[in-house]
Amino acid sequence: MNAATSITLGANVSGTIVNATTNAATVTGTNTGGINITMAGATGAKTITLGAGNDVIVTGAAADVIAAGNGNNSITGAEGADTMSGGTGVDTYAYGSIATLAAQTGITLATADNITGFATGVDKIKTGTAGAAGNFSAAGAAAASFAAAEIAANVVFAGGTEVYYYAHTAADGGLLFVDTAAGAVATAVIRLVGLGAGGVVAADIIA
């Protein structure tokens, strides 16, 4: 069994860290300069906590916990139920494409990515297919449950041209459902912790 990797970064550190091993990793930093972290080949769970630089973080197939800190950050969590936060600043949560999004965040709460601190009109979700009036729809009132929100998403996907449907519940916060295969059914969901009505709009989703 591979031992976990632990990396501690000082306040003046900037640059690139690459870890392609399969072991778990913990990276902790108080950096004020930008750091690029690439762990796309690492299948062990990663815990990454950084400072206020403009960071670029790419992880691999595991349930990772990523807190990029304040700054204009780019976070790619890849496969696994990731928990991601970019702090204040203009943050981008990147997915490979709308077609591969289902492999990166599943269609249940247990498999979904969780994004904390998302700010509509500031932060972005990058899917390869930009949100627009013709492919995005949002619920006004809160759904009674996750199951009810998913049913509402499927009704929208079956009856129109939408591939994105934003819903929210009191228990789960914001829920961005995605029809990744144009099959008129939700195949992926991203949970946006703490958000309610209007938590995500079409312009928040970029190509």
PDB file of C-alpha atoms in Angstrom:
ATOM      1  CA  MET A   1       0.000   0.000   0.000  1.00  0.00           C
ATOM      2  CA  ASN A   2       1.338   3.407  -0.886  1.00  0.00           C
ATOM      3  CA  ALA A   3       1.780   5.823   1.986  1.00  0.00           C
ATOM      4  CA  ALA A   4      -0.086   9.091   1.860  1.00  0.00           C
ATOM      5  CA  THR A   5       1.812  12.097   0.576  1.00  0.00           C
ATOM      6  CA  SER A   6       1.850  15.249   2.723  1.00  0.00           C
ATOM      7  CA  ILE A   7       3.047  18.605   1.374  1.00  0.00           C
ATOM      8  CA  THR A   8       3.165  21.868   3.312  1.00  0.00           C
ATOM      9  CA  LEU A   9       3.669  25.133   1.423  1.00  0.00           C
ATOM     10  CA  GLY A  10       4.896  28.395   2.925  1.00  0.00           C
ATOM     11  CA  ALA A  11       3.438  31.849   2.358  1.00  0.00           C
ATOM     12  CA  ASN A  12       5.995  32.808  -0.303  1.00  0.00           C
ATOM     13  CA  VAL A  13       5.685  29.629  -2.350  1.00  0.00           C
ATOM     14  CA  SER A  14       4.397  29.736  -5.920  1.00  0.00           C
ATOM     15  CA  GLY A  15       4.850  27.529  -8.952  1.00  0.00           C
ATOM     16  CA  THR A  16       3.822  24.013  -9.991  1.00  0.00           C
ATOM     17  CA  ILE A  17       3.308  20.784  -8.077  1.00  0.00           C
ATOM     18  CA  VAL A  18       2.782  17.525  -9.976  1.00  0.00           C
ATOM     19  CA  ASN A  19       1.887  14.292  -8.185  1.00  0.00           C
ATOM     20  CA  ALA A  20       0.883  11.409 -10.445  1.00  0.00           C
ATOM     21  CA  THR A  21       1.154   8.616  -7.867  1.00  0.00           C
ATOM     22  CA  THR A  22      -1.878   6.610  -6.832  1.00  0.00           C
ATOM     23  CA  ASN A  23      -1.560   7.332  -3.131  1.00  0.00           C
ATOM     24  CA  ALA A  24      -3.668   9.786  -1.184  1.00  0.00           C
ATOM     25  CA  ALA A  25      -2.276  13.275  -0.720  1.00  0.00           C
ATOM     26  CA  THR A  26      -2.660  16.237   1.599  1.00  0.00           C
ATOM     27  CA  VAL A  27      -1.465  19.660   0.453  1.00  0.00           C
ATOM     28  CA  THR A  28      -1.646  22.606   2.855  1.00  0.00           C
ATOM     29  CA  GLY A  29      -0.466  26.115   2.088  1.00  0.00           C
ATOM     30  CA  THR A  30      -0.673  29.742   3.136  1.00  0.00           C
ATOM     31  CA  ASN A  31       0.548  30.912  -0.254  1.00  0.00           C
ATOM     32  CA  THR A  32      -0.125  34.389  -1.561  1.00  0.00           C
ATOM     33  CA  GLY A  33       1.326  33.594  -4.984  1.00  0.00           C
ATOM     34  CA  GLY A  34      -0.465  31.363  -7.478  1.00  0.00           C
ATOM     35  CA  ILE A  35       0.136  27.609  -7.358  1.00  0.00           C
ATOM     36  CA  ASN A  36      -0.596  25.061 -10.100  1.00  0.00           C
ATOM     37  CA  ILE A  37      -1.353  21.611  -8.699  1.00  0.00           C
ATOM     38  CA  THR A  38      -1.799  18.692 -11.101  1.00  0.00           C
ATOM     39  CA  MET A  39      -2.764  15.346  -9.565  1.00  0.00           C
ATOM     40  CA  ALA A  40      -4.864  14.006 -12.423  1.00  0.00           C
ATOM     41  CA  GLY A  41      -3.226  10.580 -12.186  1.00  0.00           C
ATOM     42  CA  ALA A  42      -3.633  10.260  -8.434  1.00  0.00           C
ATOM     43  CA  THR A  43      -6.539   7.962  -7.579  1.00  0.00           C
ATOM     44  CA  GLY A  44      -6.191   8.303  -3.821  1.00  0.00           C
ATOM     45  CA  ALA A  45      -8.276  10.940  -2.052  1.00  0.00           C
ATOM     46  CA  LYS A  46      -6.746  14.409  -1.960  1.00  0.00           C
ATOM     47  CA  THR A  47      -7.201  17.141   0.610  1.00  0.00           C
ATOM     48  CA  ILE A  48      -5.950  20.485  -0.694  1.00  0.00           C
ATOM     49  CA  THR A  49      -6.127  23.694   1.324  1.00  0.00           C
ATOM     50  CA  LEU A  50      -4.400  26.761  -0.112  1.00  0.00           C
ATOM     51  CA  GLY A  51      -3.984  30.465   0.573  1.00  0.00           C
ATOM     52  CA  ALA A  52      -4.926  33.594  -1.319  1.00  0.00           C
ATOM     53  CA  GLY A  53      -3.099  33.108  -4.628  1.00  0.00           C
ATOM     54  CA  ASN A  54      -4.697  32.592  -8.039  1.00  0.00           C
ATOM     55  CA  ASP A  55      -4.469  28.802  -8.026  1.00  0.00           C
ATOM     56  CA  VAL A  56      -5.062  26.133 -10.680  1.00  0.00           C
ATOM     57  CA  ILE A  57      -5.950  22.728  -9.237  1.00  0.00           C
ATOM     58  CA  VAL A  58      -6.541  19.497 -11.186  1.00  0.00           C
ATOM     59  CA  THR A  59      -7.174  16.275  -9.255  1.00  0.00           C
ATOM     60  CA  GLY A  60      -7.982  12.687 -10.177  1.00  0.00           C
ATOM     61  CA  ALA A  61     -10.549   9.988  -9.552  1.00  0.00           C
ATOM     62  CA  ALA A  62     -11.434  10.138  -5.866  1.00  0.00           C
ATOM     63  CA  ALA A  63     -13.644  12.021  -3.433  1.00  0.00           C
ATOM     64  CA  ASP A  64     -11.377  15.039  -3.008  1.00  0.00           C
ATOM     65  CA  VAL A  65     -11.719  18.005  -0.654  1.00  0.00           C
ATOM     66  CA  ILE A  66     -10.403  21.189  -2.266  1.00  0.00           C
ATOM     67  CA  ALA A  67     -10.357  24.626  -0.625  1.00  0.00           C
ATOM     68  CA  ALA A  68      -8.478  26.944  -2.965  1.00  0.00           C
ATOM     69  CA  GLY A  69      -8.659  30.001  -0.714  1.00  0.00           C
ATOM     70  CA  ASN A  70      -9.267  33.561  -1.812  1.00  0.00           C
ATOM     71  CA  GLY A  71      -8.164  34.485  -5.324  1.00  0.00           C
ATOM     72  CA  ASN A  72      -9.240  33.790  -8.892  1.00  0.00           C
ATOM     73  CA  ASN A  73      -9.005  30.012  -8.879  1.00  0.00           C
ATOM     74  CA  SER A  74      -9.641  27.206 -11.354  1.00  0.00           C
ATOM     75  CA  ILE A  75     -10.641  23.850  -9.861  1.00  0.00           C
ATOM     76  CA  THR A  76     -11.075  20.570 -11.736  1.00  0.00           C
ATOM     77  CA  GLY A  77     -12.172  17.794  -9.408  1.00  0.00           C
ATOM     78  CA  ALA A  78     -12.481  15.029 -12.034  1.00  0.00           C
ATOM     79  CA  GLU A  79     -14.255  11.790 -11.060  1.00  0.00           C
ATOM     80  CA  GLY A  80     -15.525  11.234  -7.547  1.00  0.00           C
ATOM     81  CA  ALA A  81     -17.833  13.097  -5.180  1.00  0.00           C
ATOM     82  CA  ASP A  82     -15.646  16.149  -4.672  1.00  0.00           C
ATOM     83  CA  THR A  83     -16.150  18.993  -2.211  1.00  0.00           C
ATOM     84  CA  MET A  84     -14.832  22.246  -3.676  1.00  0.00           C
ATOM     85  CA  SER A  85     -14.545  25.844  -2.520  1.00  0.00           C
ATOM     86  CA  GLY A  86     -12.783  28.742  -4.196  1.00  0.00           C
ATOM     87  CA  GLY A  87     -13.168  31.393  -1.506  1.00  0.00           C
ATOM     88  CA  THR A  88     -13.707  34.985  -2.591  1.00  0.00           C
ATOM     89  CA  GLY A  89     -12.644  35.974  -6.093  1.00  0.00           C
ATOM     90  CA  VAL A  90     -13.680  34.831  -9.569  1.00  0.00           C
ATOM     91  CA  ASP A  91     -13.563  31.038  -9.378  1.00  0.00           C
ATOM     92  CA  THR A  92     -14.107  28.507 -12.157  1.00  0.00           C
ATOM     93  CA  TYR A  93     -15.229  24.947 -11.469  1.00  0.00           C
ATOM     94  CA  ALA A  94     -14.171  23.062 -14.578  1.00  0.00           C
ATOM     95  CA  TYR A  95     -15.585  19.881 -16.094  1.00  0.00           C
ATOM     96  CA  GLY A  96     -14.152  18.297 -19.232  1.00  0.00           C
ATOM     97  CA  SER A  97     -17.286  18.581 -21.338  1.00  0.00           C
ATOM     98  CA  ILE A  98     -21.014  18.197 -20.989  1.00  0.00           C
ATOM     99  CA  ALA A  99     -20.681  14.656 -22.385  1.00  0.00           C
ATOM    100  CA  THR A 100     -18.202  13.580 -19.687  1.00  0.00           C
ATOM    101  CA  LEU A 101     -19.812  15.467 -16.815  1.00  0.00           C
ATOM    102  CA  ALA A 102     -21.857  12.445 -15.724  1.00  0.00           C
ATOM    103  CA  ALA A 103     -18.626  10.545 -14.984  1.00  0.00           C
ATOM    104  CA  GLN A 104     -17.351  13.441 -12.885  1.00  0.00           C
ATOM    105  CA  THR A 105     -20.466  14.059 -10.802  1.00  0.00           C
ATOM    106  CA  GLY A 106     -23.201  11.461 -10.547  1.00  0.00           C
ATOM    107  CA  ILE A 107     -26.980  11.790 -10.415  1.00  0.00           C
ATOM    108  CA  THR A 108     -27.432  11.127  -6.682  1.00  0.00           C
ATOM    109  CA  LEU A 109     -26.576  13.223  -3.648  1.00  0.00           C
ATOM    110  CA  ALA A 110     -24.075  10.547  -2.625  1.00  0.00           C
ATOM    111  CA  THR A 111     -22.132  10.822  -5.897  1.00  0.00           C
ATOM    112  CA  ALA A 112     -22.602  14.518  -6.649  1.00  0.00           C
ATOM    113  CA  ASP A 113     -19.900  17.150  -6.447  1.00  0.00           C
ATOM    114  CA  ASN A 114     -20.489  19.767  -3.758  1.00  0.00           C
ATOM    115  CA  ILE A 115     -19.529  23.385  -4.416  1.00  0.00           C
ATOM    116  CA  THR A 116     -19.454  25.707  -1.421  1.00  0.00           C
ATOM    117  CA  GLY A 117     -19.512  29.495  -1.611  1.00  0.00           C
ATOM    118  CA  PHE A 118     -20.622  29.761  -5.243  1.00  0.00           C
ATOM    119  CA  ALA A 119     -21.474  33.373  -6.128  1.00  0.00           C
ATOM    120  CA  THR A 120     -23.812  33.858  -9.073  1.00  0.00           C
ATOM    121  CA  GLY A 121     -22.646  36.523 -11.488  1.00  0.00           C
ATOM    122  CA  VAL A 122     -19.063  36.038 -10.276  1.00  0.00           C
ATOM    123  CA  ASP A 123     -18.079  32.369 -10.227  1.00  0.00           C
ATOM    124  CA  LYS A 124     -18.429  30.042 -13.208  1.00  0.00           C
ATOM    125  CA  ILE A 125     -19.152  26.387 -13.957  1.00  0.00           C
ATOM    126  CA  LYS A 126     -17.260  25.331 -17.092  1.00  0.00           C
ATOM    127  CA  THR A 127     -18.848  22.441 -18.986  1.00  0.00           C
ATOM    128  CA  GLY A 128     -17.910  22.969 -22.622  1.00  0.00           C
ATOM    129  CA  THR A 129     -21.498  24.064 -23.400  1.00  0.00           C
ATOM    130  CA  ALA A 130     -22.447  27.574 -22.327  1.00  0.00           C
ATOM    131  CA  GLY A 131     -25.758  28.196 -20.627  1.00  0.00           C
ATOM    132  CA  ALA A 132     -28.261  30.221 -22.656  1.00  0.00           C
ATOM    133  CA  ALA A 133     -31.943  31.101 -22.748  1.00  0.00           C
ATOM    134  CA  GLY A 134     -32.690  28.079 -24.931  1.00  0.00           C
ATOM    135  CA  ASN A 135     -30.897  25.431 -22.894  1.00  0.00           C
ATOM    136  CA  PHE A 136     -31.301  26.580 -19.291  1.00  0.00           C
ATOM    137  CA  SER A 137     -34.334  26.627 -17.037  1.00  0.00           C
ATOM    138  CA  ALA A 138     -34.774  27.267 -13.324  1.00  0.00           C
ATOM    139  CA  ALA A 139     -37.444  26.569 -10.751  1.00  0.00           C
ATOM    140  CA  GLY A 140     -38.926  29.495  -8.869  1.00  0.00           C
ATOM    141  CA  ALA A 141     -40.199  27.736  -5.760  1.00  0.00           C
ATOM    142  CA  ALA A 142     -38.247  25.242  -3.704  1.00  0.00           C
ATOM    143  CA  ALA A 143     -38.829  21.557  -4.383  1.00  0.00           C
ATOM    144  CA  ALA A 144     -40.010  19.426  -1.480  1.00  0.00           C
ATOM    145  CA  SER A 145     -37.110  16.996  -1.814  1.00  0.00           C
ATOM    146  CA  PHE A 146     -34.213  15.963  -4.024  1.00  0.00           C
ATOM    147  CA  ALA A 147     -36.418  13.326  -5.662  1.00  0.00           C
ATOM    148  CA  ALA A 148     -39.068  15.951  -6.456  1.00  0.00           C
ATOM    149  CA  ALA A 149     -36.420  18.263  -7.926  1.00  0.00           C
ATOM    150  CA  GLU A 150     -35.092  15.462 -10.149  1.00  0.00           C
ATOM    151  CA  ILE A 151     -38.596  14.647 -11.376  1.00  0.00           C
ATOM    152  CA  ALA A 152     -39.151  18.320 -12.244  1.00  0.00           C
ATOM    153  CA  ALA A 153     -35.839  18.369 -14.124  1.00  0.00           C
ATOM    154  CA  ASN A 154     -36.829  15.321 -16.156  1.00  0.00           C
ATOM    155  CA  VAL A 155     -40.155  16.893 -17.083  1.00  0.00           C
ATOM    156  CA  VAL A 156     -38.318  19.956 -18.391  1.00  0.00           C
ATOM    157  CA  PHE A 157     -35.722  17.893 -20.269  1.00  0.00           C
ATOM    158  CA  ALA A 158     -38.392  15.719 -21.889  1.00  0.00           C
ATOM    159  CA  GLY A 159     -40.499  18.643 -23.040  1.00  0.00           C
ATOM    160  CA  GLY A 160     -38.008  21.184 -24.345  1.00  0.00           C
ATOM    161  CA  THR A 161     -34.498  22.008 -25.511  1.00  0.00           C
ATOM    162  CA  GLU A 162     -33.008  22.486 -22.054  1.00  0.00           C
ATOM    163  CA  VAL A 163     -29.888  20.614 -20.950  1.00  0.00           C
ATOM    164  CA  TYR A 164     -29.556  22.506 -17.644  1.00  0.00           C
ATOM    165  CA  TYR A 165     -32.173  22.764 -14.905  1.00  0.00           C
ATOM    166  CA  TYR A 166     -31.519  24.590 -11.640  1.00  0.00           C
ATOM    167  CA  ALA A 167     -33.628  23.648  -8.627  1.00  0.00           C
ATOM    168  CA  HIS A 168     -33.285  24.056  -4.889  1.00  0.00           C
ATOM    169  CA  THR A 169     -34.554  22.445  -1.715  1.00  0.00           C
ATOM    170  CA  ALA A 170     -34.439  23.532   1.892  1.00  0.00           C
ATOM    171  CA  ALA A 171     -32.337  20.514   2.837  1.00  0.00           C
ATOM    172  CA  ASP A 172     -29.952  20.325  -0.131  1.00  0.00           C
ATOM    173  CA  GLY A 173     -29.476  23.912  -1.308  1.00  0.00           C
ATOM    174  CA  GLY A 174     -28.961  24.492  -5.022  1.00  0.00           C
ATOM    175  CA  LEU A 175     -29.080  21.584  -7.477  1.00  0.00           C
ATOM    176  CA  LEU A 176     -27.897  21.966 -11.071  1.00  0.00           C
ATOM    177  CA  PHE A 177     -29.253  19.010 -13.050  1.00  0.00           C
ATOM    178  CA  VAL A 178     -27.705  18.274 -16.445  1.00  0.00           C
ATOM    179  CA  ASP A 179     -28.910  16.140 -19.355  1.00  0.00           C
ATOM    180  CA  THR A 180     -25.443  15.159 -20.543  1.00  0.00           C
ATOM    181  CA  ALA A 181     -26.504  12.788 -23.331  1.00  0.00           C
ATOM    182  CA  ALA A 182     -29.448  14.674 -24.860  1.00  0.00           C
ATOM    183  CA  GLY A 183     -31.610  11.798 -23.680  1.00  0.00           C
ATOM    184  CA  ALA A 184     -34.381  13.925 -22.140  1.00  0.00           C
ATOM    185  CA  VAL A 185     -33.408  12.809 -18.640  1.00  0.00           C
ATOM    186  CA  ALA A 186     -31.050  14.135 -15.975  1.00  0.00           C
ATOM    187  CA  THR A 187     -27.793  12.181 -15.871  1.00  0.00           C
ATOM    188  CA  ALA A 188     -25.704  14.441 -13.610  1.00  0.00           C
ATOM    189  CA  VAL A 189     -26.215  16.864 -10.748  1.00  0.00           C
ATOM    190  CA  ILE A 190     -23.966  19.395  -9.043  1.00  0.00           C
ATOM    191  CA  ARG A 191     -24.921  20.470  -5.528  1.00  0.00           C
ATOM    192  CA  LEU A 192     -24.359  24.134  -4.670  1.00  0.00           C
ATOM    193  CA  VAL A 193     -24.340  24.218  -0.907  1.00  0.00           C
ATOM    194  CA  GLY A 194     -26.518  26.829   0.754  1.00  0.00           C
ATOM    195  CA  LEU A 195     -28.007  28.338  -2.398  1.00  0.00           C
ATOM    196  CA  GLY A 196     -31.681  28.995  -3.049  1.00  0.00           C
ATOM    197  CA  ALA A 197     -33.755  30.572  -5.803  1.00  0.00           C
ATOM    198  CA  GLY A 198     -31.606  32.290  -8.429  1.00  0.00           C
ATOM    199  CA  GLY A 199     -28.442  30.688  -7.088  1.00  0.00           C
ATOM    200  CA  VAL A 200     -27.314  29.783 -10.608  1.00  0.00           C
ATOM    201  CA  VAL A 201     -28.306  31.533 -13.838  1.00  0.00           C
ATOM    202  CA  ALA A 202     -27.538  30.648 -17.460  1.00  0.00           C
ATOM    203  CA  ALA A 203     -24.615  33.074 -17.680  1.00  0.00           C
ATOM    204  CA  ASP A 204     -22.876  31.295 -14.783  1.00  0.00           C
ATOM    205  CA  ILE A 205     -22.322  28.262 -17.047  1.00  0.00           C
ATOM    206  CA  ILE A 206     -19.557  28.767 -19.618  1.00  0.00           C
ATOM    207  CA  ALA A 207     -18.016  26.782 -22.437  1.00  0.00           C
TER     208      ALA A 207
END
